[in-house]
Amino acid sequence: MTSSTTVRTPGRLYGRNDELAAVKSLLGAAWQGGGGALVLAAPPGLGRTALLRAAADAHRDRGPVLYATAARAGRSAAGEGPDGLFAPPPADPCPVITPEALAARLREPCAPGGGRPLLVCADDAHAWDRAPRAALVSAAHGAGAGGRTAVLLTTADGAGLFAGLPTLRLGPLDAEAASALLDRLVPGPGTEGLDPVVRAELLREAAGNPSLLVGLTGRLTPDELAGRAPLPYPLSGGEAVLAAHAERLDGLPAPARTLLLLAAAAQEHEPDGAGADALLLLRAGARHGLPPAFLDRALCGLTGTGGLLQRAGDRVHFAHRLIARAVLRHAPRAHRRAAHELLAALLTEAAARTAGDSAPGRARAGGAGIRSSTHPTGVRPVGEPAGVRASRGAAGRGPGEAGARSSRGADASGPPDATAPAVLPDGPAPAPLAALLQRACAATGPDPVLADRIEAAAASPRPHAERSAALVRAARLSAEPALRAARFAAAAEQARLAGDPARARALLARTGPRAADAVNPPGGASRGPASYVHGMLALRTGPAADAREALLAAAELLGPHDPRTPDALLGAAEAAWAAGDAPGYLDALDRLARTPPEEGLEDYRAGMAAVLQGRTAEGHARLRRCLDPAGSPAGSPGGPAGLLRAGVAGLVLGDLAAACRAGARALAAVRTRGPDALLPQALEHLAYAELRAGRHAGARAHALEGLHAARRAGQPNSSAQLHAVLALAASVEGPAEACAAHADAALAGAAPNGLAQAATLATWARARADLASGRPGEAAARLAPLVGSGPGRGHFAVRTLAVPCWVEAAVLGGRLPEDPGDLHAAVDAFASWAARTADPGAPAQLARCRALLAPADEADARYAEALAHHGRADGDFERARTQLLYGQWLRRRRRTREARGPLRDALVAFQRCSARAWEDRSAGELRAAGEPAGSPRGRGGEPLAALTPQQQRIARCVAEGATNREVGLRLSLSPRTVDHHLRNVFAALGIRSRTELARLLRP
């Protein structure tokens, strides 16, 4: 590793707690008079040597250490290989001896430990000569009870030389451990920390290999680490790790090395992690002249390649991700180029045959590779000899394939034969994208013609991740800087749509200075695409106000006729909506009007603008045209995005059934056609529509799925919105702890990024949970700022929906505002909205608000009016809330017999919607009205079993810290009645104070 002032050596092992515990257990057995052996198996760079050194350091005060390695003797156990790069050497390193010297010591008649516990450390034991390795294995099998010897040896992963010994396989570091190691390598104060894009790229490139991460980080300058200078491509610093992987290739026969090179090259045109097509490898090996028997063993029996290849269906993978890189790095340039050209020829020939022969079952090429002309699945059955395929005739092979083997020896070790005709035809049939990408890998410098062909081929419908990878290849082949930057920006956009924002940012960093960071970026329209991607990424990950400004700037750079401009302006409008910025939302819609109109979009734009400007009738007429943009998701204008706009139109109109339908269709369209980046939004829109419609169980299920999707896609803003939806669902179904946890998570994500909508929904959810738990005063305190007229008002599209909760909380909790006009003004605003919306539940909630505020002689009629409205609308939960309030009002008026009916109906309805806290509240009211309703599930349990239901309710309120007056407000009792019951509670429980009562009921 090159020395650097910005990178320091880590002081401990990261992500190896389980492995260290296993080593400690082995040493402990030796210290207690026993013994044992353990094999640490791992590919290079994962830290097997570091674990060996940690064991030696831990043991040296307890007894002698014999440390041997296949490397040269005479150096300390601190290590020099890739596995010794990321942990400090022992304070007093023990000398390293040769394997032969260790074998001699183990054969001595006297115990090498001299009566003290002995630790035998054997590093890279797979590389030892046979005789010392046999002595080591014998000692390892003999280490047991009474021997006081621990044998700890390391070996390359996949080496089967130590069968029968306990083996612990080391895997790559997980993301948390790798990130912690990176933080240790690059301390913040000295280098201003790591740029997030650089962090993501280093972690991606290292693939969990700690030694590789150390090497890559050590080669970067402080400016590169901080993001002030572009990263070099490719990243350097992993030479030692890749060389260690390549050492395993030297002992393999020439056919195996050739097949590994073909397999590594065949992965280059595939999506990351997809492996190589088995049939393509079979044909490439046959074209090169590899023996059919060897190909059968290597591709079907998985023997002959040293365990470096694995088969999964019709795909072939390397045992470890870094092996493929090592193979390509280890091979001479001419051999690599010949392998890529051979694969390009085979892919092109297969595409030409497919284009010229429409018979079903013929060979074809595509993103998944070549399919078999005999087997419809494209996979040759295991056990079918490669010679059988070769003998089926020239009709099933490309030109020149029949004589390929006869022209080369079975043990050929030269470059793969690329002399076949038609590598890339210039005729009518264009070369497939896979073949073009193979040619790109073989290119030695810029190739503008090939870059243009790759870009054109990548424009066809295919997964966004594949299009991104192809555009990256095209960018690398581009000679003109502006064109190269534009292609990197296009690749970043495809990575964003694929749900990989980290990759998108890394690609944007290669376009040059960030357009989003420049007031007047050079290049004008050439900077527009990069600015657009920056803004769309910020919409899901950063402050909403910043995203709005970035997208507005991108729209200006792109110009009115660029097809991305409407999306940029819609994104700016969405950011303003999330921030609660109504003028900013209208400004974005006004700019959208200056672009060429699109089918279905103008009605949405004009309708939303009219509604926010107070022209409700005009706006609703426009939005109704958006509710069914097409007969099916596949044919709808705008695709999934158009369906999501239809769902928003349904919510604004109050047509909740239409909103749910549009949301479900949008989700189906995203699942079917993508893009993956839109999945969290589709689930969020559907969950919110279901929540408004009273379908709380469905809303919770979709919101949970959306939360997982948002986390996978790296969209924290979407996560905050979905946490808010989950908090609202939990305020109905419970438990209260879940509601609080989701609300806190939503507020934590909303605060730094200015997400007013998420914050308002989360606060509303906490207030509704307070109401369910019988704490109306706290609920009123939460809601008053949201629905009031002060500067802390909630989101403009949500605060009106919370008015019924505020009225209920203020009346029940005695927390009326100082100016009673504020409460009536809020109800008047709700009435105005209810008169305009198609939401069937709005009239019922309005009547309930008026019943709560009405004098006693009018309230009865108002409650009856509310229940009549509920009878004409769906929604068990809101109906049950009205019945609960009505029954509570009747009981407070001493009309207990009449109160039992609505209270009983409320209890049953809450049970039907699984609203547990609300069910408990209605059951308590029903018991207070003199009708048994089962024992409550609240806190207390056995200590309160001897009390009456009314006494139990009072005891719980007092234990929570409520005064007699507050208890009376909650339970509709006078303070004197509360005091009377409380004295009886003290007497029944044998206590004398409120403190004792709280201690008795403490969970």
Short mmCIF file of N, CA, C and O in Angstrom, two decimals, residues 447-517:
data_model
loop_
_atom_site.label_atom_id
_atom_site.label_comp_id
_atom_site.label_asym_id
_atom_site.label_seq_id
_atom_site.Cartn_x
_atom_site.Cartn_y
_atom_site.Cartn_z
N ASP A 447 -13.33 4.74 -29.41
CA ASP A 447 -13.88 4.22 -30.66
C ASP A 447 -15.26 4.86 -30.83
O ASP A 447 -16.27 4.29 -30.41
N PRO A 448 -15.34 6.06 -31.41
CA PRO A 448 -16.61 6.77 -31.50
C PRO A 448 -17.68 5.99 -32.25
O PRO A 448 -18.87 6.06 -31.88
N VAL A 449 -17.30 5.25 -33.29
CA VAL A 449 -18.29 4.49 -34.06
C VAL A 449 -18.92 3.41 -33.19
O VAL A 449 -20.15 3.24 -33.14
N LEU A 450 -18.10 2.66 -32.49
CA LEU A 450 -18.62 1.61 -31.62
C LEU A 450 -19.44 2.21 -30.49
O LEU A 450 -20.48 1.65 -30.09
N ALA A 451 -19.01 3.35 -29.97
CA ALA A 451 -19.78 4.01 -28.90
C ALA A 451 -21.17 4.39 -29.39
O ALA A 451 -22.16 4.21 -28.67
N ASP A 452 -21.26 4.91 -30.61
CA ASP A 452 -22.57 5.28 -31.16
C ASP A 452 -23.46 4.05 -31.30
O ASP A 452 -24.67 4.10 -31.01
N ARG A 453 -22.88 2.93 -31.75
CA ARG A 453 -23.68 1.71 -31.94
C ARG A 453 -24.17 1.17 -30.60
O ARG A 453 -25.29 0.68 -30.48
N ILE A 454 -23.33 1.25 -29.58
CA ILE A 454 -23.76 0.79 -28.25
C ILE A 454 -24.88 1.67 -27.72
O ILE A 454 -25.88 1.17 -27.18
N GLU A 455 -24.73 2.97 -27.88
CA GLU A 455 -25.78 3.88 -27.39
C GLU A 455 -27.09 3.62 -28.11
O GLU A 455 -28.17 3.61 -27.49
N ALA A 456 -27.03 3.38 -29.40
CA ALA A 456 -28.26 3.10 -30.16
C ALA A 456 -28.89 1.79 -29.72
O ALA A 456 -30.11 1.70 -29.56
N ALA A 457 -28.06 0.75 -29.51
CA ALA A 457 -28.60 -0.54 -29.08
C ALA A 457 -29.18 -0.46 -27.67
O ALA A 457 -30.16 -1.14 -27.35
N ALA A 458 -28.59 0.38 -26.80
CA ALA A 458 -29.08 0.51 -25.43
C ALA A 458 -30.40 1.25 -25.34
O ALA A 458 -31.05 1.23 -24.30
N ALA A 459 -30.81 1.90 -26.42
CA ALA A 459 -32.07 2.64 -26.39
C ALA A 459 -33.28 1.73 -26.46
O ALA A 459 -34.39 2.15 -26.16
N SER A 460 -33.09 0.48 -26.88
CA SER A 460 -34.22 -0.43 -26.98
C SER A 460 -34.71 -0.81 -25.59
O SER A 460 -33.96 -0.74 -24.62
N PRO A 461 -35.97 -1.24 -25.47
CA PRO A 461 -36.50 -1.60 -24.15
C PRO A 461 -35.71 -2.74 -23.52
O PRO A 461 -35.57 -3.82 -24.09
N ARG A 462 -35.17 -2.49 -22.37
CA ARG A 462 -34.42 -3.49 -21.61
C ARG A 462 -34.30 -2.97 -20.18
O ARG A 462 -34.56 -1.79 -19.92
N PRO A 463 -33.92 -3.79 -19.23
CA PRO A 463 -33.81 -3.33 -17.84
C PRO A 463 -32.89 -2.11 -17.70
O PRO A 463 -31.89 -1.98 -18.40
N HIS A 464 -33.26 -1.24 -16.79
CA HIS A 464 -32.51 0.01 -16.62
C HIS A 464 -31.06 -0.25 -16.22
O HIS A 464 -30.16 0.49 -16.63
N ALA A 465 -30.82 -1.28 -15.39
CA ALA A 465 -29.45 -1.56 -14.98
C ALA A 465 -28.59 -1.95 -16.17
O ALA A 465 -27.42 -1.55 -16.28
N GLU A 466 -29.15 -2.72 -17.12
CA GLU A 466 -28.40 -3.10 -18.31
C GLU A 466 -28.13 -1.88 -19.19
O GLU A 466 -27.03 -1.72 -19.75
N ARG A 467 -29.12 -1.01 -19.31
CA ARG A 467 -28.92 0.19 -20.12
C ARG A 467 -27.85 1.08 -19.50
O ARG A 467 -27.04 1.68 -20.21
N SER A 468 -27.83 1.17 -18.18
CA SER A 468 -26.81 1.98 -17.52
C SER A 468 -25.41 1.43 -17.80
O SER A 468 -24.49 2.18 -18.15
N ALA A 469 -25.24 0.12 -17.66
CA ALA A 469 -23.93 -0.48 -17.90
C ALA A 469 -23.49 -0.28 -19.34
O ALA A 469 -22.30 0.00 -19.62
N ALA A 470 -24.42 -0.39 -20.30
CA ALA A 470 -24.06 -0.18 -21.70
C ALA A 470 -23.66 1.26 -21.97
O ALA A 470 -22.68 1.53 -22.70
N LEU A 471 -24.38 2.20 -21.38
CA LEU A 471 -24.04 3.60 -21.59
C LEU A 471 -22.69 3.96 -20.97
O LEU A 471 -21.98 4.84 -21.47
N VAL A 472 -22.33 3.30 -19.89
CA VAL A 472 -21.00 3.51 -19.30
C VAL A 472 -19.93 3.08 -20.29
O VAL A 472 -18.92 3.77 -20.49
N ARG A 473 -20.14 1.93 -20.94
CA ARG A 473 -19.17 1.47 -21.95
C ARG A 473 -19.08 2.47 -23.09
O ARG A 473 -17.99 2.78 -23.59
N ALA A 474 -20.25 2.99 -23.52
CA ALA A 474 -20.24 3.96 -24.61
C ALA A 474 -19.49 5.23 -24.20
O ALA A 474 -18.75 5.81 -25.00
N ALA A 475 -19.67 5.64 -22.95
CA ALA A 475 -18.98 6.84 -22.49
C ALA A 475 -17.47 6.64 -22.48
O ALA A 475 -16.70 7.54 -22.86
N ARG A 476 -17.02 5.47 -22.07
CA ARG A 476 -15.58 5.21 -22.03
C ARG A 476 -14.96 5.21 -23.42
O ARG A 476 -13.78 5.54 -23.58
N LEU A 477 -15.75 4.86 -24.42
CA LEU A 477 -15.24 4.82 -25.79
C LEU A 477 -15.33 6.18 -26.48
O LEU A 477 -14.87 6.33 -27.61
N SER A 478 -15.96 7.16 -25.84
CA SER A 478 -16.18 8.47 -26.46
C SER A 478 -14.93 9.33 -26.33
O SER A 478 -14.33 9.43 -25.26
N ALA A 479 -14.58 9.96 -27.42
CA ALA A 479 -13.39 10.81 -27.42
C ALA A 479 -13.72 12.25 -27.05
O ALA A 479 -12.91 12.94 -26.43
N GLU A 480 -14.88 12.72 -27.42
CA GLU A 480 -15.25 14.11 -27.16
C GLU A 480 -15.71 14.26 -25.72
O GLU A 480 -16.62 13.56 -25.26
N PRO A 481 -15.12 15.18 -24.93
CA PRO A 481 -15.48 15.30 -23.50
C PRO A 481 -16.97 15.57 -23.26
O PRO A 481 -17.56 14.99 -22.35
N ALA A 482 -17.57 16.45 -24.06
CA ALA A 482 -18.98 16.78 -23.84
C ALA A 482 -19.87 15.56 -24.07
O ALA A 482 -20.81 15.30 -23.31
N LEU A 483 -19.57 14.80 -25.13
CA LEU A 483 -20.36 13.61 -25.41
C LEU A 483 -20.13 12.55 -24.34
O LEU A 483 -21.08 11.86 -23.93
N ARG A 484 -18.91 12.42 -23.88
CA ARG A 484 -18.63 11.46 -22.81
C ARG A 484 -19.41 11.82 -21.55
O ARG A 484 -20.00 10.96 -20.90
N ALA A 485 -19.42 13.11 -21.20
CA ALA A 485 -20.15 13.54 -20.01
C ALA A 485 -21.66 13.29 -20.17
O ALA A 485 -22.33 12.86 -19.22
N ALA A 486 -22.19 13.55 -21.37
CA ALA A 486 -23.61 13.32 -21.59
C ALA A 486 -23.96 11.84 -21.44
O ALA A 486 -25.03 11.50 -20.90
N ARG A 487 -23.09 10.97 -21.91
CA ARG A 487 -23.37 9.53 -21.79
C ARG A 487 -23.24 9.05 -20.35
O ARG A 487 -24.00 8.18 -19.92
N PHE A 488 -22.30 9.61 -19.61
CA PHE A 488 -22.23 9.26 -18.19
C PHE A 488 -23.49 9.74 -17.47
O PHE A 488 -24.01 9.05 -16.58
N ALA A 489 -23.98 10.91 -17.83
CA ALA A 489 -25.21 11.41 -17.21
C ALA A 489 -26.40 10.52 -17.56
O ALA A 489 -27.25 10.24 -16.71
N ALA A 490 -26.46 10.07 -18.84
CA ALA A 490 -27.54 9.16 -19.22
C ALA A 490 -27.43 7.83 -18.48
O ALA A 490 -28.44 7.25 -18.06
N ALA A 491 -26.19 7.35 -18.29
CA ALA A 491 -26.01 6.12 -17.51
C ALA A 491 -26.44 6.33 -16.06
O ALA A 491 -27.02 5.44 -15.43
N ALA A 492 -26.15 7.51 -15.50
CA ALA A 492 -26.57 7.80 -14.14
C ALA A 492 -28.09 7.82 -14.02
O ALA A 492 -28.65 7.32 -13.03
N GLU A 493 -28.77 8.37 -15.02
CA GLU A 493 -30.24 8.38 -14.99
C GLU A 493 -30.80 6.96 -15.01
O GLU A 493 -31.75 6.64 -14.29
N GLN A 494 -30.23 6.09 -15.82
CA GLN A 494 -30.69 4.71 -15.86
C GLN A 494 -30.40 4.00 -14.53
O GLN A 494 -31.21 3.19 -14.06
N ALA A 495 -29.26 4.28 -13.91
CA ALA A 495 -28.97 3.70 -12.60
C ALA A 495 -29.96 4.19 -11.56
O ALA A 495 -30.39 3.44 -10.68
N ARG A 496 -30.34 5.47 -11.64
CA ARG A 496 -31.34 6.00 -10.71
C ARG A 496 -32.68 5.29 -10.88
O ARG A 496 -33.33 4.90 -9.91
N LEU A 497 -33.09 5.11 -12.12
CA LEU A 497 -34.35 4.42 -12.38
C LEU A 497 -34.29 2.96 -11.95
O LEU A 497 -35.32 2.37 -11.61
N ALA A 498 -33.11 2.38 -11.96
CA ALA A 498 -32.95 1.00 -11.50
C ALA A 498 -32.96 0.89 -9.99
O ALA A 498 -32.84 -0.21 -9.46
N GLY A 499 -33.06 2.02 -9.29
CA GLY A 499 -33.09 1.98 -7.83
C GLY A 499 -31.71 1.89 -7.20
O GLY A 499 -31.58 1.36 -6.10
N ASP A 500 -30.68 2.42 -7.87
CA ASP A 500 -29.31 2.38 -7.35
C ASP A 500 -28.76 3.80 -7.31
O ASP A 500 -27.94 4.20 -8.14
N PRO A 501 -29.19 4.61 -6.32
CA PRO A 501 -28.74 6.01 -6.29
C PRO A 501 -27.25 6.16 -6.04
O PRO A 501 -26.65 7.12 -6.52
N ALA A 502 -26.64 5.23 -5.30
CA ALA A 502 -25.20 5.34 -5.07
C ALA A 502 -24.44 5.23 -6.38
O ALA A 502 -23.50 5.99 -6.64
N ARG A 503 -24.84 4.27 -7.21
CA ARG A 503 -24.20 4.12 -8.51
C ARG A 503 -24.47 5.35 -9.38
O ARG A 503 -23.57 5.82 -10.11
N ALA A 504 -25.67 5.89 -9.31
CA ALA A 504 -26.00 7.07 -10.11
C ALA A 504 -25.11 8.25 -9.71
O ALA A 504 -24.60 8.98 -10.57
N ARG A 505 -24.88 8.43 -8.43
CA ARG A 505 -24.03 9.55 -8.00
C ARG A 505 -22.58 9.33 -8.43
O ARG A 505 -21.88 10.29 -8.79
N ALA A 506 -22.12 8.09 -8.35
CA ALA A 506 -20.76 7.82 -8.79
C ALA A 506 -20.58 8.14 -10.27
O ALA A 506 -19.54 8.67 -10.68
N LEU A 507 -21.57 7.84 -11.07
CA LEU A 507 -21.48 8.14 -12.50
C LEU A 507 -21.59 9.64 -12.76
O LEU A 507 -20.93 10.18 -13.65
N LEU A 508 -22.43 10.32 -11.98
CA LEU A 508 -22.52 11.77 -12.14
C LEU A 508 -21.20 12.45 -11.81
O LEU A 508 -20.84 13.46 -12.41
N ALA A 509 -20.47 11.89 -10.85
CA ALA A 509 -19.19 12.48 -10.49
C ALA A 509 -18.20 12.45 -11.64
O ALA A 509 -17.22 13.21 -11.65
N ARG A 510 -18.44 11.58 -12.63
CA ARG A 510 -17.53 11.48 -13.77
C ARG A 510 -17.96 12.36 -14.93
O ARG A 510 -17.34 12.32 -16.00
N THR A 511 -19.02 13.16 -14.73
CA THR A 511 -19.43 14.08 -15.79
C THR A 511 -18.72 15.42 -15.71
O THR A 511 -18.88 16.26 -16.59
N GLY A 512 -17.97 15.65 -14.64
CA GLY A 512 -17.29 16.93 -14.47
C GLY A 512 -17.88 17.69 -13.31
O GLY A 512 -18.55 17.12 -12.45
N PRO A 513 -17.67 19.02 -13.23
CA PRO A 513 -18.22 19.83 -12.14
C PRO A 513 -19.73 19.66 -12.07
O PRO A 513 -20.42 19.62 -13.07
N ARG A 514 -20.23 19.57 -10.83
CA ARG A 514 -21.66 19.31 -10.65
C ARG A 514 -22.47 20.53 -11.03
O ARG A 514 -22.30 21.62 -10.51
N ALA A 515 -23.40 20.29 -11.95
CA ALA A 515 -24.23 21.40 -12.41
C ALA A 515 -25.06 21.97 -11.29
O ALA A 515 -25.34 23.15 -11.24
N ALA A 516 -25.48 21.10 -10.35
CA ALA A 516 -26.32 21.58 -9.27
C ALA A 516 -25.57 22.51 -8.33
O ALA A 516 -26.16 23.25 -7.57
N ASP A 517 -24.23 22.49 -8.39
CA ASP A 517 -23.43 23.30 -7.50
C ASP A 517 -22.97 24.60 -8.16
O ASP A 517 -22.28 25.39 -7.53
#
